[in-house]
Amino acid sequence: MTNAASSERTADVQEEDLRRVWANPTGWRYWTSVNNTQIGLWYGSAAFIFMLFAGVLALLVRLQLAVPDNDFLSADMFNQAFTLHGTVMMFLFAVPIFEAVAIFLLPSMLGARELPFPRLSAFGFWSFALGGVFVCGSIFFNAAPNSGWFMYPPLATDKEYSGIGADIWLLGLSFIEVASIAAAVEIIVGIMKCRAPGMRINMMPLFAWYLLIVGGMILFAFPPLIAGDILFEMERMFDWPFFDAKRGGDPLLWQHLFWIFGHPEVYIIFLPAIALMAMIVPTFAQRPIIGYSWIVLAAVGTGFLSFGLWVHHMFTTGLPQISLAFFSAASEAVAIPTGVQIFVFIATMLAGRVIFSLPMLFGAGGLAIFVIGGLTGVMVALAPFDWQAHDTYFVVAHLHYVLIGGMLFPVLAGIYYYYPLINARKLSDRLGKIAFWLMFIGFNVAFFPMHLTGLRGMPRRVFTYPAEVGWDLLNLISTVGAFIFATGVALVVIDILRPKHREPKGKMNPWNAGTLEWISEPEENWGVRSIPIIKSRYPLWDQPGLIDDINKGRFYLPDTQDGRRETLVTSVLDADPVQCLRVGGTSYLTIISALSLGGVFIALTFHWWLLTVLCGIVTLGAILIWLWTGTSEIPKRNERDIGLGVTLPLYVSGPASVGWWAMFITMAGDGTAFASLMFGYFFYWTIHPDFTAGLPGPGAGWPIVAVALFALAWLAMLLARHANANDRVWMARLSLLGSVPITLAACLAGLAGPYLHDMQPTVHVYPAIVWVISLWTVLHGLVAIIMQLYCLAGSFAGRLTASYDADLRNVMLYWHFLMITAMISFGVLGLFPEVR
Amino acid sequence: MRLIPREVETLWTLFTGPVVWALHFLACYAAAAIYCAKASEAPFSFDALRLSLFAITVVALVAILAAAWLSWRQWGFGSGDPPHDAPTRHDRLLFQGFATLLLSGLSFIAVIFVSVPLLFIEVCAR
């Protein structure tokens, strides 16, 4: 009896400790929080506000088109409105909202106390918020981008037409893409390495499976756009003619790079929304999902196939018909995994006893709409049909059926479903039902007629139309529908915002769901009170007493040590505990680095060079301080008792560590951007009989010297790592120090080729692409030098030793990628013109 | 002693089929795009290109079949039925095998989809 009483007292003390360590700061310092659940909420709210803003723009567009020959908006304001509408919906709502939901839900869903890089999430959020406000704000200064959300050159490279809007688009969104890649790193590493012990990959919640795939897709989809943005901005800023046909460039390259990003993006948006359905459907069928493995098939299959579809946005650009046919075939094939998911949901509902709740209503309504969009998708995937429908309102109807049915409705289902996790209360059932029917009916009234306006030949993006062509009535109906739809959205907003503190709090897990995210308590910041051992796909259904055991602190990590925030790292396949990871706490550094990086992009937009450099220095400084003070810290003790008789190391390095994986994932994305630049090089080779246009190249000599020097530096780094591991400290320091000038020489040799051969990047696209690839590689070399010096400083400061060598091993991984980049870039630049 | 161990302890094998599909797709797209852009200098005919892409298609299909067979073996040749949701290493392996088998099936079909144009389209563009 006394034993039980004393252990209860211990548990109370532990709970207080835990609460204090994970508490958010108060007052205005609240905004320096880095807790993932907090960041997820901010992220989601910001994305939702951007969505409402873009929705208002859409209403303006619809008002203008309600009647023929309307002058409600000027042509230019109309162009700004529809461009910003598309841009904001895609970049500031659809992608971020899923990152937000993932960051919010994943910790508790995986039974983790926290994801591995909370500060990175905060950094991503602040980048996103600043970039978003910058892009959205431009319309109030009549300076918004106005050439469509895909920014096709030559329209968008025409400075007289597009003004500063195109720069705002390119730089503002590049900045937001940084945030997306940061989120992808956090999500992938979190899912692979931070699941609760026992949660093997065959028991992972389906949401996590989807998000894992989507994270991977981001790594291969966003970098091509970043590469495209670089080329585009170089053309706008310095007149390098990448897309100027007169000087050997080609606008089609932009279309390729944009859609290699743009088509997978549709699935990056769609899969997480379907992932929400994969969590909701089993709850309301009150049974496990039927066909778990089939959902995995669908997620992975769609993820891959979605990269073989991009040219179906380019069917009318005059590409060879055989190319069109490949993409048409792949576009039809992707219907298979997409369909599988819907059949899995139907089968699960048939096998269970469905409770028709509000989330199910939104989900089912959304899927019905999505299926119609999918069917018109199969139509436009056929090249001959697309030649007729391309650039008409038929496509507008198609894409809204897909995105609103496949994304917006499921997200709303998710909001109604998960709201109790935010506020411990449900949203109003009655308001929700009215909102759903207004939205469902309004949507169809607005968008179904657009199929017909399109078939009647109305082109997209016209700001008005004459009365006699037979589009009047259909457009008027669409406008009425849009406003009905907007009323529904407004009801949802009212429901979310109305004060609820007078309502009694609901019970935990109000829908009787089976998955772990429902153990999360809205008032607590610690993710989970103790990290459970998982034995089922639906632990809350199958493991009786689980919630009680978790909340009484009977599992792992029920306490804190040294006042640090800690989470558990487990193995990829079987989720065996491998490390107790100390994660970053509250910090200003994330905000400072995000805002100063934002400053770099904003200053670039207005060509304020000095400010750009200044902000760049602040960013670099902030990131270095962040790394120095917040990562690879050597713990006081090597090991930590995490409870239940398990002791784990506090410090690991190499492939066992989360930092190594973050580097690997980042560099995979970086490598994709590089591959996109190389794609550009060979693209120019294919379109010209002589792609050098008779101009001098960098020659073979200097590029080969550059590769040799990079190889030498790489070997010196290998030696440094090896010596360090064997505790030969001075050898390691000398190698590190020696590799710095070699790397610098390699960079200079890389630039010597184009410089000494007087290659003028503004004359023709050939010198321009050679310069841009050389600069890319050299820039990576310079970053490598910073890393080398950082490791050297670490060695002198005693932060880098034989057994604590995470920094050096991560830098070595960077060097492997850099070596491949250097070999390919200088190898191709030097040798390809000789051998072709 | 087996050439390929029965139990592969990695997540990567799951992606074998789709990766083969991606490589096959890239090969078809790149070969056709380069050929059609440089048709005037090409030392061989479009039909020769189609034939070699057919050969690549056969290689891809065989590779996917091999991956499928391995995953079928990992799945115990269908000896146990899904859902494979027990908290054991054994069930985790069965799940991996089954999921890989399903993905091999999808990849097989997708490769055939992409190779169909090779059958019907006889010129780059008309």
PDB file of C-alpha atoms in Angstrom, chain A residues 467-608:
ATOM      1  CA  ALA A 467     -22.577  38.476 -75.288  1.00  0.00           C
ATOM      2  CA  GLU A 468     -23.449  36.671 -78.477  1.00  0.00           C
ATOM      3  CA  VAL A 469     -21.277  33.526 -78.167  1.00  0.00           C
ATOM      4  CA  GLY A 470     -23.593  31.573 -75.869  1.00  0.00           C
ATOM      5  CA  TRP A 471     -21.548  31.551 -72.655  1.00  0.00           C
ATOM      6  CA  ASP A 472     -23.646  34.038 -70.660  1.00  0.00           C
ATOM      7  CA  LEU A 473     -26.111  31.819 -68.841  1.00  0.00           C
ATOM      8  CA  LEU A 474     -23.556  29.124 -67.982  1.00  0.00           C
ATOM      9  CA  ASN A 475     -21.194  31.728 -66.541  1.00  0.00           C
ATOM     10  CA  LEU A 476     -23.942  33.342 -64.510  1.00  0.00           C
ATOM     11  CA  ILE A 477     -24.883  29.942 -63.059  1.00  0.00           C
ATOM     12  CA  SER A 478     -21.233  29.292 -62.188  1.00  0.00           C
ATOM     13  CA  THR A 479     -20.991  32.602 -60.365  1.00  0.00           C
ATOM     14  CA  VAL A 480     -24.151  31.916 -58.366  1.00  0.00           C
ATOM     15  CA  GLY A 481     -22.792  28.480 -57.470  1.00  0.00           C
ATOM     16  CA  ALA A 482     -19.472  29.960 -56.390  1.00  0.00           C
ATOM     17  CA  PHE A 483     -21.222  32.232 -53.911  1.00  0.00           C
ATOM     18  CA  ILE A 484     -23.336  29.379 -52.521  1.00  0.00           C
ATOM     19  CA  PHE A 485     -20.109  27.414 -52.082  1.00  0.00           C
ATOM     20  CA  ALA A 486     -18.439  30.381 -50.376  1.00  0.00           C
ATOM     21  CA  THR A 487     -21.384  30.663 -47.961  1.00  0.00           C
ATOM     22  CA  GLY A 488     -20.736  27.086 -46.933  1.00  0.00           C
ATOM     23  CA  VAL A 489     -17.056  27.812 -46.349  1.00  0.00           C
ATOM     24  CA  ALA A 490     -18.006  30.876 -44.311  1.00  0.00           C
ATOM     25  CA  LEU A 491     -20.204  28.704 -42.072  1.00  0.00           C
ATOM     26  CA  VAL A 492     -17.264  26.386 -41.416  1.00  0.00           C
ATOM     27  CA  VAL A 493     -15.126  29.389 -40.480  1.00  0.00           C
ATOM     28  CA  ILE A 494     -17.829  30.723 -38.138  1.00  0.00           C
ATOM     29  CA  ASP A 495     -18.111  27.298 -36.539  1.00  0.00           C
ATOM     30  CA  ILE A 496     -14.367  27.116 -35.950  1.00  0.00           C
ATOM     31  CA  LEU A 497     -14.079  30.666 -34.613  1.00  0.00           C
ATOM     32  CA  ARG A 498     -17.181  30.891 -32.428  1.00  0.00           C
ATOM     33  CA  PRO A 499     -16.254  30.847 -28.731  1.00  0.00           C
ATOM     34  CA  LYS A 500     -16.768  27.426 -27.169  1.00  0.00           C
ATOM     35  CA  HIS A 501     -15.443  27.884 -23.650  1.00  0.00           C
ATOM     36  CA  ARG A 502     -18.969  27.680 -22.223  1.00  0.00           C
ATOM     37  CA  GLU A 503     -19.571  24.266 -23.724  1.00  0.00           C
ATOM     38  CA  PRO A 504     -18.567  21.315 -21.573  1.00  0.00           C
ATOM     39  CA  LYS A 505     -15.408  19.525 -22.593  1.00  0.00           C
ATOM     40  CA  GLY A 506     -15.984  16.287 -24.431  1.00  0.00           C
ATOM     41  CA  LYS A 507     -14.391  13.028 -23.452  1.00  0.00           C
ATOM     42  CA  MET A 508     -11.093  11.866 -24.864  1.00  0.00           C
ATOM     43  CA  ASN A 509     -11.383   9.939 -28.118  1.00  0.00           C
ATOM     44  CA  PRO A 510     -14.996  11.010 -28.762  1.00  0.00           C
ATOM     45  CA  TRP A 511     -15.366   8.992 -31.987  1.00  0.00           C
ATOM     46  CA  ASN A 512     -13.987   5.804 -30.393  1.00  0.00           C
ATOM     47  CA  ALA A 513     -11.118   5.639 -32.862  1.00  0.00           C
ATOM     48  CA  GLY A 514      -8.489   2.922 -32.676  1.00  0.00           C
ATOM     49  CA  THR A 515      -5.329   4.808 -33.541  1.00  0.00           C
ATOM     50  CA  LEU A 516      -2.845   6.361 -31.212  1.00  0.00           C
ATOM     51  CA  GLU A 517      -3.279  10.068 -31.997  1.00  0.00           C
ATOM     52  CA  TRP A 518      -6.366  10.065 -29.781  1.00  0.00           C
ATOM     53  CA  ILE A 519      -4.271   9.673 -26.633  1.00  0.00           C
ATOM     54  CA  SER A 520      -3.136  13.255 -27.132  1.00  0.00           C
ATOM     55  CA  GLU A 521      -4.490  15.706 -24.567  1.00  0.00           C
ATOM     56  CA  PRO A 522      -5.154  19.218 -25.891  1.00  0.00           C
ATOM     57  CA  GLU A 523      -3.780  20.922 -22.764  1.00  0.00           C
ATOM     58  CA  GLU A 524      -0.474  19.062 -22.679  1.00  0.00           C
ATOM     59  CA  ASN A 525       2.597  19.747 -24.789  1.00  0.00           C
ATOM     60  CA  TRP A 526       4.571  16.595 -24.105  1.00  0.00           C
ATOM     61  CA  GLY A 527       3.198  14.542 -27.005  1.00  0.00           C
ATOM     62  CA  VAL A 528       2.657  11.464 -24.852  1.00  0.00           C
ATOM     63  CA  ARG A 529       2.938  11.142 -21.080  1.00  0.00           C
ATOM     64  CA  SER A 530       5.013   7.962 -21.546  1.00  0.00           C
ATOM     65  CA  ILE A 531       6.033   6.241 -24.759  1.00  0.00           C
ATOM     66  CA  PRO A 532       4.013   3.035 -25.112  1.00  0.00           C
ATOM     67  CA  ILE A 533       4.825  -0.389 -26.518  1.00  0.00           C
ATOM     68  CA  ILE A 534       2.563  -0.961 -29.519  1.00  0.00           C
ATOM     69  CA  LYS A 535       1.169  -4.363 -30.417  1.00  0.00           C
ATOM     70  CA  SER A 536      -1.621  -3.595 -32.877  1.00  0.00           C
ATOM     71  CA  ARG A 537      -2.563  -1.424 -35.840  1.00  0.00           C
ATOM     72  CA  TYR A 538      -5.439  -0.117 -33.734  1.00  0.00           C
ATOM     73  CA  PRO A 539      -3.906  -0.080 -30.265  1.00  0.00           C
ATOM     74  CA  LEU A 540      -6.775   1.795 -28.617  1.00  0.00           C
ATOM     75  CA  TRP A 541      -9.149  -0.969 -29.679  1.00  0.00           C
ATOM     76  CA  ASP A 542      -6.889  -3.946 -29.105  1.00  0.00           C
ATOM     77  CA  GLN A 543      -4.698  -3.052 -26.120  1.00  0.00           C
ATOM     78  CA  PRO A 544      -6.997  -2.689 -23.093  1.00  0.00           C
ATOM     79  CA  GLY A 545      -5.806  -0.288 -20.426  1.00  0.00           C
ATOM     80  CA  LEU A 546      -3.332   1.331 -22.803  1.00  0.00           C
ATOM     81  CA  ILE A 547      -4.447   4.920 -22.256  1.00  0.00           C
ATOM     82  CA  ASP A 548      -4.367   4.473 -18.499  1.00  0.00           C
ATOM     83  CA  ASP A 549      -0.880   2.927 -18.580  1.00  0.00           C
ATOM     84  CA  ILE A 550       0.409   5.703 -20.822  1.00  0.00           C
ATOM     85  CA  ASN A 551      -1.059   8.473 -18.705  1.00  0.00           C
ATOM     86  CA  LYS A 552       0.150   6.968 -15.450  1.00  0.00           C
ATOM     87  CA  GLY A 553       3.656   6.983 -16.905  1.00  0.00           C
ATOM     88  CA  ARG A 554       4.090   3.216 -16.887  1.00  0.00           C
ATOM     89  CA  PHE A 555       5.947   3.034 -20.217  1.00  0.00           C
ATOM     90  CA  TYR A 556       9.203   4.498 -21.557  1.00  0.00           C
ATOM     91  CA  LEU A 557      10.547   7.947 -20.754  1.00  0.00           C
ATOM     92  CA  PRO A 558       8.014   8.881 -18.101  1.00  0.00           C
ATOM     93  CA  ASP A 559      10.484  11.353 -16.624  1.00  0.00           C
ATOM     94  CA  THR A 560      13.013  13.979 -17.648  1.00  0.00           C
ATOM     95  CA  GLN A 561      16.723  14.228 -17.149  1.00  0.00           C
ATOM     96  CA  ASP A 562      18.916  17.328 -16.977  1.00  0.00           C
ATOM     97  CA  GLY A 563      15.817  19.394 -17.789  1.00  0.00           C
ATOM     98  CA  ARG A 564      16.049  18.438 -21.445  1.00  0.00           C
ATOM     99  CA  ARG A 565      13.396  17.632 -24.013  1.00  0.00           C
ATOM    100  CA  GLU A 566      13.811  14.039 -25.090  1.00  0.00           C
ATOM    101  CA  THR A 567      12.253  11.626 -27.535  1.00  0.00           C
ATOM    102  CA  LEU A 568      12.883   8.022 -28.460  1.00  0.00           C
ATOM    103  CA  VAL A 569      14.584   6.909 -31.683  1.00  0.00           C
ATOM    104  CA  THR A 570      13.727   3.417 -32.908  1.00  0.00           C
ATOM    105  CA  SER A 571      14.834   1.197 -35.765  1.00  0.00           C
ATOM    106  CA  VAL A 572      13.267   1.545 -39.213  1.00  0.00           C
ATOM    107  CA  LEU A 573      11.686  -1.877 -39.715  1.00  0.00           C
ATOM    108  CA  ASP A 574      10.876  -3.248 -36.274  1.00  0.00           C
ATOM    109  CA  ALA A 575      10.899  -0.071 -34.192  1.00  0.00           C
ATOM    110  CA  ASP A 576      13.340  -1.392 -31.588  1.00  0.00           C
ATOM    111  CA  PRO A 577      14.519   1.421 -29.289  1.00  0.00           C
ATOM    112  CA  VAL A 578      18.027   2.540 -30.275  1.00  0.00           C
ATOM    113  CA  GLN A 579      18.600   6.006 -28.852  1.00  0.00           C
ATOM    114  CA  CYS A 580      17.222   8.572 -26.478  1.00  0.00           C
ATOM    115  CA  LEU A 581      17.402  11.741 -28.548  1.00  0.00           C
ATOM    116  CA  ARG A 582      17.617  15.177 -27.002  1.00  0.00           C
ATOM    117  CA  VAL A 583      15.758  17.616 -29.209  1.00  0.00           C
ATOM    118  CA  GLY A 584      16.004  21.381 -29.441  1.00  0.00           C
ATOM    119  CA  GLY A 585      13.908  23.556 -27.165  1.00  0.00           C
ATOM    120  CA  THR A 586      12.422  27.026 -27.411  1.00  0.00           C
ATOM    121  CA  SER A 587      14.666  29.384 -29.345  1.00  0.00           C
ATOM    122  CA  TYR A 588      14.848  32.737 -31.135  1.00  0.00           C
ATOM    123  CA  LEU A 589      17.339  31.334 -33.602  1.00  0.00           C
ATOM    124  CA  THR A 590      14.691  29.721 -35.757  1.00  0.00           C
ATOM    125  CA  ILE A 591      12.798  32.981 -36.217  1.00  0.00           C
ATOM    126  CA  ILE A 592      15.958  34.982 -36.803  1.00  0.00           C
ATOM    127  CA  SER A 593      17.278  32.603 -39.433  1.00  0.00           C
ATOM    128  CA  ALA A 594      13.904  32.345 -41.185  1.00  0.00           C
ATOM    129  CA  LEU A 595      13.342  36.104 -41.227  1.00  0.00           C
ATOM    130  CA  SER A 596      16.858  36.903 -42.389  1.00  0.00           C
ATOM    131  CA  LEU A 597      16.673  34.252 -45.095  1.00  0.00           C
ATOM    132  CA  GLY A 598      13.373  35.847 -46.084  1.00  0.00           C
ATOM    133  CA  GLY A 599      15.236  39.160 -46.160  1.00  0.00           C
ATOM    134  CA  VAL A 600      17.657  37.681 -48.693  1.00  0.00           C
ATOM    135  CA  PHE A 601      14.833  36.711 -51.029  1.00  0.00           C
ATOM    136  CA  ILE A 602      12.885  39.945 -50.598  1.00  0.00           C
ATOM    137  CA  ALA A 603      15.967  42.120 -51.088  1.00  0.00           C
ATOM    138  CA  LEU A 604      16.821  40.154 -54.236  1.00  0.00           C
ATOM    139  CA  THR A 605      13.358  40.905 -55.609  1.00  0.00           C
ATOM    140  CA  PHE A 606      14.054  44.612 -55.467  1.00  0.00           C
ATOM    141  CA  HIS A 607      17.739  44.285 -56.455  1.00  0.00           C
ATOM    142  CA  TRP A 608      18.909  45.721 -53.128  1.00  0.00           C
TER     143      TRP A 608
END
